[in-house]
Tab-separated table of C-alpha atoms in Angstrom:
chain	number	residue	atom	x	y	z
A	6	MET	CA	114.307	-25.386	-186.711
A	7	LYS	CA	113.897	-22.155	-188.046
A	8	VAL	CA	112.731	-19.311	-185.527
A	9	TYR	CA	110.036	-16.318	-185.638
A	10	ALA	CA	109.443	-13.082	-183.303
A	11	ALA	CA	105.662	-12.187	-183.044
A	12	LEU	CA	105.064	-8.217	-183.032
A	13	ASP	CA	103.573	-7.140	-180.359
A	14	PRO	CA	100.249	-6.173	-181.507
A	15	ARG	CA	100.604	-1.941	-180.118
A	16	LEU	CA	103.371	-1.060	-181.489
A	17	PRO	CA	102.989	1.947	-183.268
A	18	LEU	CA	103.495	1.536	-186.154
A	19	SER	CA	106.226	4.317	-186.336
A	20	ALA	CA	107.887	1.302	-184.369
A	21	VAL	CA	107.564	-1.452	-186.639
A	22	PRO	CA	110.969	-0.275	-188.502
A	23	GLY	CA	113.339	-0.600	-185.960
A	24	TYR	CA	112.004	-3.591	-184.033
A	25	ALA	CA	111.961	-5.405	-187.646
A	26	GLN	CA	115.183	-4.221	-188.039
A	27	ARG	CA	115.711	-4.929	-184.307
A	28	VAL	CA	114.318	-9.212	-184.888
A	29	GLU	CA	117.203	-9.327	-187.546
A	30	LEU	CA	119.912	-8.171	-186.087
A	31	ILE	CA	119.507	-10.860	-183.564
A	32	GLY	CA	119.582	-13.675	-185.868
A	33	PHE	CA	115.683	-14.250	-186.058
A	34	ASP	CA	114.437	-16.516	-189.498
A	35	GLY	CA	111.438	-14.658	-189.815
A	36	LEU	CA	108.625	-11.772	-188.074
A	37	HIS	CA	105.170	-12.728	-188.171
A	38	VAL	CA	102.499	-10.231	-188.263
A	39	ALA	CA	98.973	-10.619	-186.252
A	40	GLU	CA	96.552	-7.959	-187.591
A	41	THR	CA	94.481	-7.036	-184.122
A	42	LEU	CA	94.800	-3.108	-184.299
A	43	HIS	CA	96.431	-2.371	-187.985
A	44	ASP	CA	96.698	-3.907	-191.225
A	45	SER	CA	98.910	-6.732	-191.116
A	46	LEU	CA	99.580	-5.182	-194.626
A	47	ALA	CA	100.714	-2.436	-194.379
A	48	VAL	CA	102.893	-3.715	-190.927
A	49	ALA	CA	104.791	-6.199	-193.527
A	50	LEU	CA	105.418	-3.694	-196.069
A	51	LEU	CA	107.819	-0.983	-193.158
A	52	ALA	CA	109.277	-4.617	-191.892
A	53	LEU	CA	110.661	-5.479	-195.307
A	54	GLU	CA	111.090	-1.790	-196.519
A	55	HIS	CA	114.151	-1.871	-193.466
A	56	THR	CA	115.131	-4.747	-193.758
A	57	THR	CA	117.326	-7.540	-195.189
A	58	ARG	CA	117.428	-11.002	-195.010
A	59	LEU	CA	114.802	-11.856	-192.293
A	60	THR	CA	111.692	-13.270	-193.920
A	61	VAL	CA	107.904	-11.255	-193.025
A	62	ARG	CA	104.681	-13.178	-192.372
A	63	THR	CA	101.042	-12.066	-191.597
A	64	ALA	CA	99.762	-14.628	-188.844
A	65	VAL	CA	97.404	-14.194	-189.897
A	66	THR	CA	96.380	-11.880	-193.033
A	67	LEU	CA	92.255	-12.043	-191.843
A	68	ALA	CA	90.316	-12.496	-195.827
A	69	PHE	CA	87.219	-12.540	-195.687
A	70	VAL	CA	87.515	-9.258	-194.585
A	71	ARG	CA	89.117	-8.109	-198.029
A	72	SER	CA	88.737	-8.433	-201.169
A	73	PRO	CA	90.913	-10.791	-203.284
A	74	THR	CA	91.726	-8.699	-206.394
A	75	LEU	CA	93.119	-6.142	-203.107
A	76	VAL	CA	94.880	-8.557	-201.100
A	77	ALA	CA	96.623	-10.003	-204.782
A	78	TYR	CA	98.057	-7.004	-206.026
A	79	THR	CA	99.620	-5.723	-201.970
A	80	ALA	CA	100.365	-9.849	-202.029
A	81	TRP	CA	102.844	-9.283	-205.462
A	82	ASP	CA	103.507	-5.839	-204.263
A	83	LEU	CA	105.168	-6.384	-201.489
A	84	ALA	CA	107.282	-10.132	-202.925
A	85	ALA	CA	108.020	-7.193	-205.175
A	86	LEU	CA	109.888	-5.138	-203.235
A	87	SER	CA	111.171	-7.847	-200.773
A	88	GLY	CA	113.633	-9.804	-203.351
A	89	GLY	CA	111.025	-12.687	-202.193
A	90	ARG	CA	110.997	-12.283	-197.945
A	91	PHE	CA	106.971	-11.469	-197.971
A	92	GLU	CA	105.188	-14.269	-196.710
A	93	LEU	CA	101.136	-14.095	-196.606
A	94	GLY	CA	98.938	-15.606	-194.351
A	95	LEU	CA	95.417	-16.335	-194.256
A	96	GLY	CA	93.082	-16.607	-191.286
A	97	THR	CA	89.293	-16.853	-191.414
A	98	GLN	CA	88.474	-14.756	-187.762
A	99	ILE	CA	85.189	-15.736	-185.701
A	100	ARG	CA	81.502	-15.196	-187.176
A	101	GLN	CA	81.489	-12.869	-183.948
A	102	ASN	CA	84.589	-10.710	-185.601
A	103	ILE	CA	83.659	-10.985	-189.299
A	104	GLU	CA	80.088	-9.549	-189.417
A	105	GLY	CA	79.894	-7.398	-185.512
A	106	ARG	CA	83.331	-5.947	-186.130
A	107	TYR	CA	83.791	-5.641	-189.583
A	108	GLY	CA	80.561	-6.224	-190.739
A	109	MET	CA	81.405	-7.822	-193.835
A	110	PRO	CA	78.864	-11.604	-193.752
A	111	TRP	CA	79.521	-15.052	-193.068
A	112	SER	CA	79.541	-18.451	-194.774
A	113	GLU	CA	80.845	-21.930	-193.460
A	114	PRO	CA	85.055	-21.076	-193.444
A	115	ARG	CA	86.343	-24.058	-195.451
A	116	SER	CA	84.544	-24.266	-198.568
A	117	ARG	CA	84.783	-20.014	-198.794
A	118	MET	CA	88.486	-20.285	-197.676
A	119	ARG	CA	89.269	-23.302	-200.417
A	120	ASP	CA	86.675	-20.382	-202.866
A	121	TYR	CA	89.482	-18.316	-201.806
A	122	LEU	CA	92.296	-19.246	-202.449
A	123	GLY	CA	91.549	-20.487	-206.171
A	124	ALA	CA	91.155	-17.158	-206.539
A	125	LEU	CA	94.495	-15.821	-205.698
A	126	GLU	CA	95.766	-18.474	-207.495
A	127	ALA	CA	93.704	-17.301	-210.966
A	128	LEU	CA	95.456	-13.458	-210.191
A	129	PHE	CA	98.687	-14.597	-209.908
A	130	ALA	CA	98.455	-17.192	-212.736
A	131	ALA	CA	96.941	-13.799	-214.563
A	132	PHE	CA	99.508	-11.470	-213.405
A	133	ARG	CA	102.558	-14.030	-213.553
A	134	THR	CA	101.631	-15.618	-217.762
A	135	GLY	CA	99.230	-12.492	-218.406
A	136	ASP	CA	96.866	-14.949	-219.384
A	137	ARG	CA	93.164	-14.420	-219.517
A	138	LEU	CA	91.998	-13.843	-216.000
A	139	ASP	CA	89.689	-16.189	-215.841
A	140	TYR	CA	87.554	-16.971	-211.957
A	141	ARG	CA	83.553	-18.334	-211.718
A	142	SER	CA	82.473	-19.186	-208.235
A	143	PRO	CA	79.351	-18.756	-206.263
A	144	GLY	CA	81.784	-15.957	-204.078
A	145	TYR	CA	83.281	-14.622	-206.174
A	146	ARG	CA	82.976	-14.310	-210.714
A	147	LEU	CA	87.382	-12.188	-211.575
A	148	THR	CA	86.960	-12.203	-215.679
A	149	ARG	CA	88.114	-8.424	-216.106
A	150	MET	CA	92.225	-7.628	-215.777
A	151	GLN	CA	93.188	-5.432	-219.191
A	152	PRO	CA	96.817	-5.584	-219.404
A	153	TYR	CA	96.691	-1.353	-218.166
A	154	PHE	CA	95.869	-2.884	-214.777
A	155	ASN	CA	98.067	-6.391	-214.588
A	156	PRO	CA	101.743	-5.261	-212.910
A	157	GLY	CA	103.007	-8.680	-214.555
A	158	PRO	CA	105.783	-11.261	-213.922
A	159	VAL	CA	107.786	-10.787	-211.165
A	160	ASP	CA	111.604	-12.806	-210.710
A	161	VAL	CA	111.059	-14.126	-206.974
A	162	GLY	CA	107.442	-16.444	-208.247
A	163	ASP	CA	104.320	-16.068	-207.100
A	164	PRO	CA	104.014	-15.071	-202.779
A	165	PRO	CA	103.839	-18.576	-200.341
A	166	ILE	CA	100.453	-18.703	-198.794
A	167	TRP	CA	99.946	-20.237	-195.251
A	168	LEU	CA	96.556	-20.749	-193.535
A	169	GLY	CA	96.055	-20.396	-189.939
A	170	ALA	CA	94.448	-23.385	-188.472
A	171	VAL	CA	92.726	-24.508	-185.618
A	172	ASN	CA	91.083	-27.572	-187.067
A	173	ALA	CA	91.394	-30.509	-188.378
A	174	GLY	CA	89.295	-29.414	-192.063
A	175	MET	CA	91.140	-26.718	-191.883
A	176	CYS	CA	94.508	-27.897	-191.849
A	177	GLU	CA	93.788	-29.939	-194.645
A	178	LEU	CA	92.625	-27.589	-196.350
A	179	ALA	CA	95.932	-25.863	-195.822
A	180	GLY	CA	97.779	-29.870	-196.673
A	181	GLU	CA	95.741	-29.679	-199.817
A	182	LEU	CA	96.081	-25.928	-201.220
A	183	THR	CA	99.029	-23.742	-199.239
A	184	ARG	CA	102.865	-24.374	-197.664
A	185	GLY	CA	101.355	-25.303	-194.860
A	186	VAL	CA	99.754	-23.947	-190.662
A	187	VAL	CA	100.261	-21.808	-188.713
A	188	THR	CA	99.139	-22.193	-185.927
A	189	HIS	CA	97.799	-20.494	-183.420
A	190	SER	CA	97.764	-20.241	-179.360
A	191	THR	CA	95.951	-22.819	-178.057
A	192	ASN	CA	95.808	-26.027	-180.132
A	193	SER	CA	99.729	-26.224	-180.372
A	194	ASP	CA	100.392	-28.384	-177.678
A	195	PRO	CA	102.020	-31.734	-179.166
A	196	ALA	CA	99.806	-33.849	-178.927
A	197	PHE	CA	97.724	-31.969	-180.953
A	198	LEU	CA	100.002	-31.095	-183.776
A	199	ALA	CA	100.281	-34.523	-183.709
A	200	GLY	CA	97.275	-36.243	-183.573
A	201	VAL	CA	95.672	-34.379	-185.701
A	202	VAL	CA	97.142	-31.323	-187.682
A	203	ARG	CA	99.957	-33.395	-189.181
A	204	PRO	CA	97.608	-35.977	-189.769
A	205	ALA	CA	95.327	-33.651	-191.391
A	206	LEU	CA	97.797	-31.490	-193.324
A	207	ASP	CA	98.513	-34.609	-194.710
A	208	ARG	CA	96.063	-36.124	-195.818
A	209	GLY	CA	95.162	-32.159	-197.419
A	210	ALA	CA	98.123	-32.761	-199.569
A	211	ALA	CA	97.889	-36.504	-200.373
A	212	SER	CA	94.550	-36.174	-202.487
A	213	ALA	CA	96.135	-33.034	-204.487
A	214	GLY	CA	99.565	-35.601	-205.468
A	215	ARG	CA	101.834	-33.061	-203.598
A	216	GLY	CA	104.928	-35.056	-202.931
A	217	GLU	CA	106.153	-32.852	-199.937
A	218	ALA	CA	104.976	-32.558	-196.618
A	219	PRO	CA	103.056	-29.354	-195.636
A	220	ALA	CA	105.220	-27.374	-192.965
A	221	ILE	CA	103.820	-26.014	-189.144
A	222	ILE	CA	104.317	-22.923	-187.820
A	223	ALA	CA	104.129	-23.821	-183.673
A	224	SER	CA	102.478	-20.654	-183.018
A	225	ALA	CA	102.607	-21.519	-178.911
A	226	ALA	CA	101.865	-19.443	-176.664
A	227	ILE	CA	105.475	-18.509	-174.311
A	228	ALA	CA	106.558	-17.332	-171.644
A	229	THR	CA	110.321	-16.090	-171.083
A	230	GLY	CA	113.169	-13.825	-170.958
A	231	ALA	CA	116.697	-13.571	-169.782
A	232	ASP	CA	115.679	-14.168	-165.720
A	233	ASP	CA	113.261	-16.354	-162.855
A	234	HIS	CA	111.709	-12.685	-162.654
A	235	ALA	CA	110.836	-11.851	-166.711
A	236	VAL	CA	109.237	-15.118	-166.292
A	237	THR	CA	107.030	-14.627	-163.901
A	238	ALA	CA	105.907	-10.840	-165.647
A	239	ASP	CA	105.423	-12.909	-168.712
A	240	ARG	CA	103.525	-15.397	-167.269
A	241	GLU	CA	100.873	-12.323	-165.871
A	242	ARG	CA	100.952	-11.182	-169.390
A	243	GLN	CA	99.914	-14.475	-170.501
A	244	ARG	CA	97.339	-15.336	-168.048
A	245	GLY	CA	95.546	-12.350	-169.006
A	246	MET	CA	95.559	-13.390	-173.161
A	247	LEU	CA	95.292	-16.649	-172.933
A	248	ALA	CA	91.769	-16.056	-170.937
A	249	PHE	CA	90.080	-13.253	-172.659
A	250	LEU	CA	91.342	-16.369	-175.843
A	251	TYR	CA	89.622	-19.539	-173.865
A	252	SER	CA	86.789	-17.113	-173.388
A	253	THR	CA	86.294	-17.521	-177.153
A	254	PRO	CA	83.976	-20.986	-177.591
A	255	ALA	CA	86.136	-21.292	-180.727
A	256	TYR	CA	88.159	-21.995	-178.870
A	257	ALA	CA	86.339	-23.856	-176.548
A	258	PRO	CA	87.302	-27.837	-178.111
A	259	ALA	CA	91.131	-26.941	-177.131
A	260	LEU	CA	90.339	-27.102	-173.609
A	261	GLU	CA	88.678	-30.066	-174.160
A	262	ARG	CA	90.432	-31.688	-174.972
A	263	ARG	CA	92.543	-31.871	-171.329
A	264	GLY	CA	89.166	-31.735	-169.335
A	265	LEU	CA	88.753	-28.504	-168.126
A	266	ASP	CA	85.152	-28.156	-169.480
A	267	LYS	CA	84.358	-26.193	-166.789
A	268	LEU	CA	87.076	-23.538	-167.426
A	269	ALA	CA	85.706	-22.477	-170.722
A	270	ASP	CA	82.595	-22.286	-168.273
A	271	ARG	CA	83.800	-19.936	-166.391
A	272	LEU	CA	85.524	-17.834	-168.886
A	273	ARG	CA	82.561	-17.288	-170.604
A	274	ALA	CA	81.060	-16.339	-167.550
A	275	VAL	CA	82.731	-13.803	-166.549
A	276	VAL	CA	82.388	-11.488	-170.182
A	277	LYS	CA	78.989	-11.974	-170.260
A	278	GLU	CA	79.166	-10.390	-167.454
A	279	GLN	CA	81.319	-7.276	-169.246
A	280	ARG	CA	84.125	-8.811	-166.230
A	281	TRP	CA	86.799	-8.131	-168.594
A	282	ASP	CA	89.588	-8.051	-166.162
A	283	ASP	CA	88.394	-10.369	-163.477
A	284	LEU	CA	89.143	-13.325	-166.840
A	285	PRO	CA	92.909	-13.594	-165.703
A	286	ALA	CA	91.984	-14.142	-162.050
A	287	VAL	CA	90.038	-17.369	-163.416
A	288	LEU	CA	93.563	-19.134	-164.918
A	289	THR	CA	94.309	-20.611	-161.829
A	290	ASP	CA	98.521	-21.208	-162.197
A	291	ASP	CA	98.146	-24.621	-162.005
A	292	VAL	CA	95.744	-24.159	-165.589
A	293	LEU	CA	98.071	-21.734	-166.795
A	294	ASP	CA	100.738	-24.337	-166.306
A	295	GLN	CA	98.975	-26.642	-168.705
A	296	LEU	CA	98.201	-23.855	-171.733
A	297	LEU	CA	100.933	-22.508	-171.125
A	298	VAL	CA	105.550	-23.192	-171.535
A	299	SER	CA	107.768	-20.937	-169.721
A	300	GLY	CA	111.185	-21.173	-169.431
A	301	ARG	CA	114.153	-18.710	-169.250
A	302	TYR	CA	116.454	-18.076	-172.978
A	303	ASP	CA	119.008	-20.707	-171.082
A	304	GLU	CA	116.058	-23.216	-170.825
A	305	LEU	CA	113.909	-23.190	-173.825
A	306	PRO	CA	115.976	-24.169	-176.734
A	307	ARG	CA	115.346	-27.497	-174.881
A	308	ILE	CA	112.152	-27.577	-174.241
A	309	LEU	CA	111.248	-26.275	-177.306
A	310	LEU	CA	113.481	-28.903	-178.571
A	311	ALA	CA	111.327	-31.938	-176.969
A	312	ARG	CA	107.916	-30.469	-177.725
A	313	PHE	CA	107.896	-29.363	-181.347
A	314	GLY	CA	110.894	-31.297	-181.901
A	315	GLY	CA	110.390	-34.006	-186.046
A	316	LEU	CA	106.656	-31.660	-185.206
A	317	ALA	CA	107.007	-28.569	-186.620
A	318	ARG	CA	109.923	-26.737	-189.055
A	319	GLY	CA	108.928	-23.924	-186.894
A	320	VAL	CA	108.775	-22.044	-183.466
A	321	VAL	CA	107.163	-18.770	-182.614
A	322	LEU	CA	108.685	-16.653	-179.545
A	323	PRO	CA	106.834	-14.045	-178.142
A	324	PRO	CA	107.649	-10.453	-178.990
A	325	ILE	CA	110.782	-9.190	-177.156
A	326	THR	CA	110.992	-6.553	-175.472
A	327	ASP	CA	114.108	-5.528	-172.595
A	328	ARG	CA	117.263	-4.964	-174.951
A	329	GLY	CA	119.412	-6.415	-172.423
A	330	ASP	CA	117.963	-8.360	-173.332
A	331	ASP	CA	119.338	-8.923	-176.822
A	332	GLY	CA	122.189	-11.144	-176.317
A	333	PRO	CA	120.711	-14.145	-174.521
A	334	LEU	CA	117.499	-13.730	-176.654
A	335	ALA	CA	120.177	-14.643	-179.189
A	336	ALA	CA	121.861	-17.212	-177.940
A	337	CYS	CA	118.571	-18.251	-177.501
A	338	VAL	CA	117.756	-18.208	-181.095
A	339	ALA	CA	121.314	-18.888	-182.240
A	340	GLU	CA	120.271	-22.848	-180.034
A	341	LEU	CA	117.048	-22.924	-181.468
A	342	ARG	CA	118.113	-23.312	-185.427
A	343	ALA	CA	120.596	-25.438	-184.492
A	344	GLY	CA	118.370	-27.437	-183.078
């Protein structure tokens, strides 16, 4: 089992190098970089520059707010800089954020992501071979890549691409065109992975004639720490995060699968009234137990391997905090990696 550490989105850029080095020293296979307050590719650059073996994967970089050419250039640079340790995770985000936060147009996400991935492949091929760039689609017309602007091949090959996905359609696309799926904390329960995500990935892979099964990286909601007090504190942090996430209509189906339809309605009502501080109280302890994996570092390997062993190729642990816990956390990571 591969084990990845998440990164606190509020971590200042100046603290990223030290955090990445600490993640590497503890023994994680990689670092997951979200896109919340900072540009995920800028954070990835800092993490890669200050580590030597750590895989750094964006999870995820927002595709629809960026030109595929700019993303291709940056991904190519990061692959070269790191000796192949960079992996590009892409996601769509939701319509409200694309239009209202970024001021960019929205269109049907699955076909648009397919188009975006096609553009990236054409750009990578032009970089790799020097052949003429000629990608024409409803969304993009990429026909100009003079030698002066072509970075040329890199020794490590094309940056691997992953998709962040929450529904079967996007998982199927991931199976067809990418290394696999990085799940969202709202769609990482084992039943959904086995019943929806895995079959969709396999359908996509079969449609493309791919032999190797695309991978699942499980990014579940986890509350953990070295002792019970730390786990309890982390549960409260997760209560606030999950209440915010599940107030988003796009994630309501995850609650509906558990028979919690009315909970989604209550969360949306609180948001509509702009009572953001009241959101966590809507998630009772009983509900939180259904949405969250909880356990000390010494308990976590058994819990996660029981949930995700045989389903996921890797798991993502929450951002690490207390330096005094690095020893127990390192033992947890080592046990998971051996599982």
